[in-house]
Amino acid sequence: MTPAISAQAAVPASPETKEHGLSTKAVEIARPFNFPITNSMVVSWIVAVGLILFAQLATRRMRQVPTGAQNFLEWLVEALYDFMVGIIGPHLAKRTFWFFATIFIFILSANWIALVPGVGAMGWGHRTDHGFVIDQPLFRGANADVNMTLAMALVFFASWIVWAVREVGVMGFLKELFAPKGESTGVLRLLMVVVFFAAGCLEVVSILFRPV
């Protein structure tokens, strides 16, 4: 009687595949005069230059009846302005429109540019068994860099403080944060002062973390 020998078929191990995605920080691609330039900075400069050139082209020969690029630019500005007026009113819209419109157009354009084929897919890398892997992309979405997001948040934070102080004054700004609201007297008034002062301190912490 011949014993039956059962052998398990050896299953070849699949090669390990390493996932490659967007790096957590922008990649430095050059350092002229010891000034670091990242791939996100390059895209942000391209977007900024493109918007400046478009604005110059659209307003180079202003016409009473706009056409072409001038017509599109005027439509965009008027639409954004009317939208802001409907939210914050005409008074604040006149004071803050330049900032919000600029940031909106820049962020929108930067996000659209990041969708162009080749952004993030061109650069320096190495060949593997699974194809060519990009280690240092030449272009990277401008808003994918936390430094860009943080910079815009800090600028808005500082601008918001300036607008608030100009609107209600320093004392009005502090009263809005710490002063008790409502009508109260006696011990209740003292208690409300303590409560609203504590709430004001929390509001200050909240304001400090809003850019983040």
GROMACS .gro file of C-alpha atoms in nm:
model
  212
    1MET     CA    1   0.000   0.000   0.000
    2THR     CA    2   0.154   0.321  -0.113
    3PRO     CA    3   0.096   0.606   0.125
    4ALA     CA    4  -0.056   0.912  -0.035
    5ILE     CA    5   0.147   1.220   0.016
    6SER     CA    6  -0.051   1.545   0.003
    7ALA     CA    7   0.150   1.846  -0.094
    8GLN     CA    8   0.023   2.199  -0.068
    9ALA     CA    9   0.071   2.399  -0.380
   10ALA     CA   10   0.303   2.683  -0.318
   11VAL     CA   11   0.132   3.011  -0.389
   12PRO     CA   12   0.376   3.271  -0.512
   13ALA     CA   13   0.374   3.575  -0.293
   14SER     CA   14   0.255   3.881  -0.470
   15PRO     CA   15   0.513   4.154  -0.486
   16GLU     CA   16   0.463   4.432  -0.239
   17THR     CA   17   0.311   4.735  -0.394
   18LYS     CA   18   0.391   5.068  -0.244
   19GLU     CA   19   0.127   5.330  -0.268
   20HIS     CA   20   0.241   5.667  -0.388
   21GLY     CA   21   0.028   5.970  -0.323
   22LEU     CA   22   0.061   6.339  -0.261
   23SER     CA   23   0.332   6.415  -0.009
   24THR     CA   24   0.236   6.583   0.314
   25LYS     CA   25   0.450   6.885   0.236
   26ALA     CA   26   0.562   7.070  -0.072
   27VAL     CA   27   0.884   6.955  -0.236
   28GLU     CA   28   1.172   7.196  -0.270
   29ILE     CA   29   1.279   7.199  -0.634
   30ALA     CA   30   1.531   7.485  -0.634
   31ARG     CA   31   1.720   7.715  -0.398
   32PRO     CA   32   1.855   8.020  -0.582
   33PHE     CA   33   2.051   8.255  -0.355
   34ASN     CA   34   1.962   8.023  -0.064
   35PHE     CA   35   1.591   8.101  -0.115
   36PRO     CA   36   1.385   7.779  -0.118
   37ILE     CA   37   1.135   7.740  -0.402
   38THR     CA   38   0.876   7.463  -0.375
   39ASN     CA   39   0.657   7.311  -0.643
   40SER     CA   40   0.348   7.464  -0.480
   41MET     CA   41   0.508   7.808  -0.498
   42VAL     CA   42   0.565   7.761  -0.871
   43VAL     CA   43   0.197   7.685  -0.929
   44SER     CA   44   0.087   7.979  -0.713
   45TRP     CA   45   0.314   8.210  -0.913
   46ILE     CA   46   0.177   8.076  -1.240
   47VAL     CA   47  -0.180   8.137  -1.119
   48ALA     CA   48  -0.097   8.488  -0.995
   49VAL     CA   49   0.080   8.586  -1.317
   50GLY     CA   50  -0.204   8.441  -1.523
   51LEU     CA   51  -0.466   8.641  -1.331
   52ILE     CA   52  -0.262   8.961  -1.357
   53LEU     CA   53  -0.214   8.919  -1.731
   54PHE     CA   54  -0.583   8.844  -1.780
   55ALA     CA   55  -0.685   9.153  -1.581
   56GLN     CA   56  -0.443   9.368  -1.781
   57LEU     CA   57  -0.572   9.225  -2.107
   58ALA     CA   58  -0.936   9.271  -2.010
   59THR     CA   59  -0.892   9.632  -1.897
   60ARG     CA   60  -0.635   9.748  -2.152
   61ARG     CA   61  -0.896   9.898  -2.383
   62MET     CA   62  -1.205   9.970  -2.178
   63ARG     CA   63  -1.524  10.014  -2.378
   64GLN     CA   64  -1.859  10.160  -2.285
   65VAL     CA   65  -2.024   9.842  -2.409
   66PRO     CA   66  -1.796   9.563  -2.285
   67THR     CA   67  -1.715   9.263  -2.499
   68GLY     CA   68  -1.495   8.959  -2.471
   69ALA     CA   69  -1.260   8.949  -2.173
   70GLN     CA   70  -1.380   9.283  -2.039
   71ASN     CA   71  -1.739   9.160  -2.043
   72PHE     CA   72  -1.647   8.843  -1.856
   73LEU     CA   73  -1.439   9.030  -1.596
   74GLU     CA   74  -1.713   9.285  -1.531
   75TRP     CA   75  -1.971   9.009  -1.499
   76LEU     CA   76  -1.751   8.823  -1.250
   77VAL     CA   77  -1.684   9.131  -1.038
   78GLU     CA   78  -2.048   9.242  -1.036
   79ALA     CA   79  -2.172   8.892  -0.952
   80LEU     CA   80  -1.930   8.859  -0.660
   81TYR     CA   81  -2.010   9.208  -0.534
   82ASP     CA   82  -2.387   9.151  -0.543
   83PHE     CA   83  -2.335   8.818  -0.367
   84MET     CA   84  -2.139   8.984  -0.086
   85VAL     CA   85  -2.390   9.268  -0.052
   86GLY     CA   86  -2.662   9.011   0.002
   87ILE     CA   87  -2.462   8.854   0.286
   88ILE     CA   88  -2.287   9.135   0.476
   89GLY     CA   89  -2.459   9.445   0.340
   90PRO     CA   90  -2.335   9.727   0.117
   91HIS     CA   91  -2.135   9.905   0.389
   92LEU     CA   92  -1.904   9.615   0.472
   93ALA     CA   93  -1.903   9.495   0.112
   94LYS     CA   94  -1.745   9.821  -0.003
   95ARG     CA   95  -1.477   9.789   0.263
   96THR     CA   96  -1.392   9.420   0.227
   97PHE     CA   97  -1.482   9.331  -0.132
   98TRP     CA   98  -1.127   9.378  -0.262
   99PHE     CA   99  -0.998   9.112  -0.023
  100PHE     CA  100  -1.270   8.849  -0.048
  101ALA     CA  101  -1.299   8.876  -0.426
  102THR     CA  102  -0.922   8.844  -0.472
  103ILE     CA  103  -0.895   8.544  -0.242
  104PHE     CA  104  -1.197   8.374  -0.400
  105ILE     CA  105  -1.072   8.416  -0.756
  106PHE     CA  106  -0.720   8.306  -0.662
  107ILE     CA  107  -0.834   7.995  -0.473
  108LEU     CA  108  -1.078   7.897  -0.748
  109SER     CA  109  -0.816   7.943  -1.020
  110ALA     CA  110  -0.552   7.754  -0.820
  111ASN     CA  111  -0.791   7.462  -0.768
  112TRP     CA  112  -0.875   7.450  -1.137
  113ILE     CA  113  -0.508   7.463  -1.236
  114ALA     CA  114  -0.441   7.169  -1.002
  115LEU     CA  115  -0.683   6.962  -1.213
  116VAL     CA  116  -0.487   7.017  -1.534
  117PRO     CA  117  -0.326   6.692  -1.654
  118GLY     CA  118   0.042   6.694  -1.572
  119VAL     CA  119   0.020   6.873  -1.239
  120GLY     CA  120   0.169   6.624  -0.996
  121ALA     CA  121   0.252   6.381  -1.278
  122MET     CA  122   0.565   6.549  -1.415
  123GLY     CA  123   0.892   6.570  -1.232
  124TRP     CA  124   1.188   6.370  -1.111
  125GLY     CA  125   1.164   6.008  -1.003
  126HIS     CA  126   1.287   5.656  -1.061
  127ARG     CA  127   1.185   5.341  -1.242
  128THR     CA  128   1.041   5.042  -1.059
  129ASP     CA  129   0.899   4.706  -1.159
  130HIS     CA  130   0.556   4.867  -1.165
  131GLY     CA  131   0.647   5.170  -1.373
  132PHE     CA  132   0.796   5.512  -1.325
  133VAL     CA  133   0.741   5.669  -0.985
  134ILE     CA  134   0.751   6.046  -0.935
  135ASP     CA  135   0.950   6.137  -0.625
  136GLN     CA  136   0.968   6.513  -0.676
  137PRO     CA  137   0.679   6.649  -0.884
  138LEU     CA  138   0.754   6.969  -1.070
  139PHE     CA  139   0.406   7.109  -1.009
  140ARG     CA  140   0.180   7.071  -0.708
  141GLY     CA  141  -0.153   7.232  -0.628
  142ALA     CA  142  -0.099   7.567  -0.459
  143ASN     CA  143  -0.371   7.507  -0.201
  144ALA     CA  144  -0.233   7.160  -0.123
  145ASP     CA  145   0.049   7.330   0.067
  146VAL     CA  146  -0.042   7.404   0.428
  147ASN     CA  147   0.181   7.713   0.419
  148MET     CA  148  -0.043   7.875   0.157
  149THR     CA  149  -0.358   7.794   0.353
  150LEU     CA  150  -0.203   7.919   0.677
  151ALA     CA  151  -0.079   8.240   0.514
  152MET     CA  152  -0.423   8.324   0.375
  153ALA     CA  153  -0.584   8.243   0.710
  154LEU     CA  154  -0.343   8.470   0.899
  155VAL     CA  155  -0.398   8.754   0.652
  156PHE     CA  156  -0.774   8.719   0.691
  157PHE     CA  157  -0.738   8.705   1.070
  158ALA     CA  158  -0.537   9.029   1.078
  159SER     CA  159  -0.773   9.197   0.830
  160TRP     CA  160  -1.077   9.092   1.033
  161ILE     CA  161  -0.928   9.249   1.348
  162VAL     CA  162  -0.857   9.573   1.162
  163TRP     CA  163  -1.206   9.587   1.009
  164ALA     CA  164  -1.372   9.519   1.345
  165VAL     CA  165  -1.168   9.785   1.526
  166ARG     CA  166  -1.231  10.042   1.252
  167GLU     CA  167  -1.602   9.965   1.261
  168VAL     CA  168  -1.670   9.977   1.637
  169GLY     CA  169  -1.344  10.106   1.787
  170VAL     CA  170  -1.111   9.941   2.035
  171MET     CA  171  -1.348   9.981   2.330
  172GLY     CA  172  -1.642   9.858   2.128
  173PHE     CA  173  -1.441   9.556   2.020
  174LEU     CA  174  -1.348   9.475   2.380
  175LYS     CA  175  -1.704   9.532   2.500
  176GLU     CA  176  -1.832   9.294   2.234
  177LEU     CA  177  -1.600   9.029   2.374
  178PHE     CA  178  -1.615   9.082   2.750
  179ALA     CA  179  -1.903   9.314   2.841
  180PRO     CA  180  -2.216   9.152   2.991
  181LYS     CA  181  -2.527   9.157   2.775
  182GLY     CA  182  -2.880   9.213   2.891
  183GLU     CA  183  -3.033   9.403   3.182
  184SER     CA  184  -2.936   9.288   3.529
  185THR     CA  185  -2.865   9.443   3.869
  186GLY     CA  186  -2.711   9.355   4.203
  187VAL     CA  187  -2.554   9.017   4.256
  188LEU     CA  188  -2.689   8.890   3.926
  189ARG     CA  189  -2.508   9.173   3.749
  190LEU     CA  190  -2.181   9.077   3.918
  191LEU     CA  191  -2.235   8.714   3.825
  192MET     CA  192  -2.303   8.809   3.464
  193VAL     CA  193  -1.979   9.009   3.454
  194VAL     CA  194  -1.783   8.702   3.562
  195VAL     CA  195  -1.967   8.475   3.320
  196PHE     CA  196  -1.925   8.703   3.019
  197PHE     CA  197  -1.560   8.771   3.103
  198ALA     CA  198  -1.495   8.396   3.101
  199ALA     CA  199  -1.692   8.365   2.777
  200GLY     CA  200  -1.483   8.648   2.631
  201CYS     CA  201  -1.162   8.466   2.719
  202LEU     CA  202  -1.292   8.158   2.541
  203GLU     CA  203  -1.385   8.376   2.244
  204VAL     CA  204  -1.030   8.512   2.230
  205VAL     CA  205  -0.895   8.157   2.222
  206SER     CA  206  -1.146   8.074   1.949
  207ILE     CA  207  -1.035   8.376   1.746
  208LEU     CA  208  -0.669   8.279   1.781
  209PHE     CA  209  -0.741   7.929   1.649
  210ARG     CA  210  -0.967   8.037   1.362
  211PRO     CA  211  -0.679   8.069   1.112
  212VAL     CA  212  -0.580   7.710   1.192
   0.00000   0.00000   0.00000
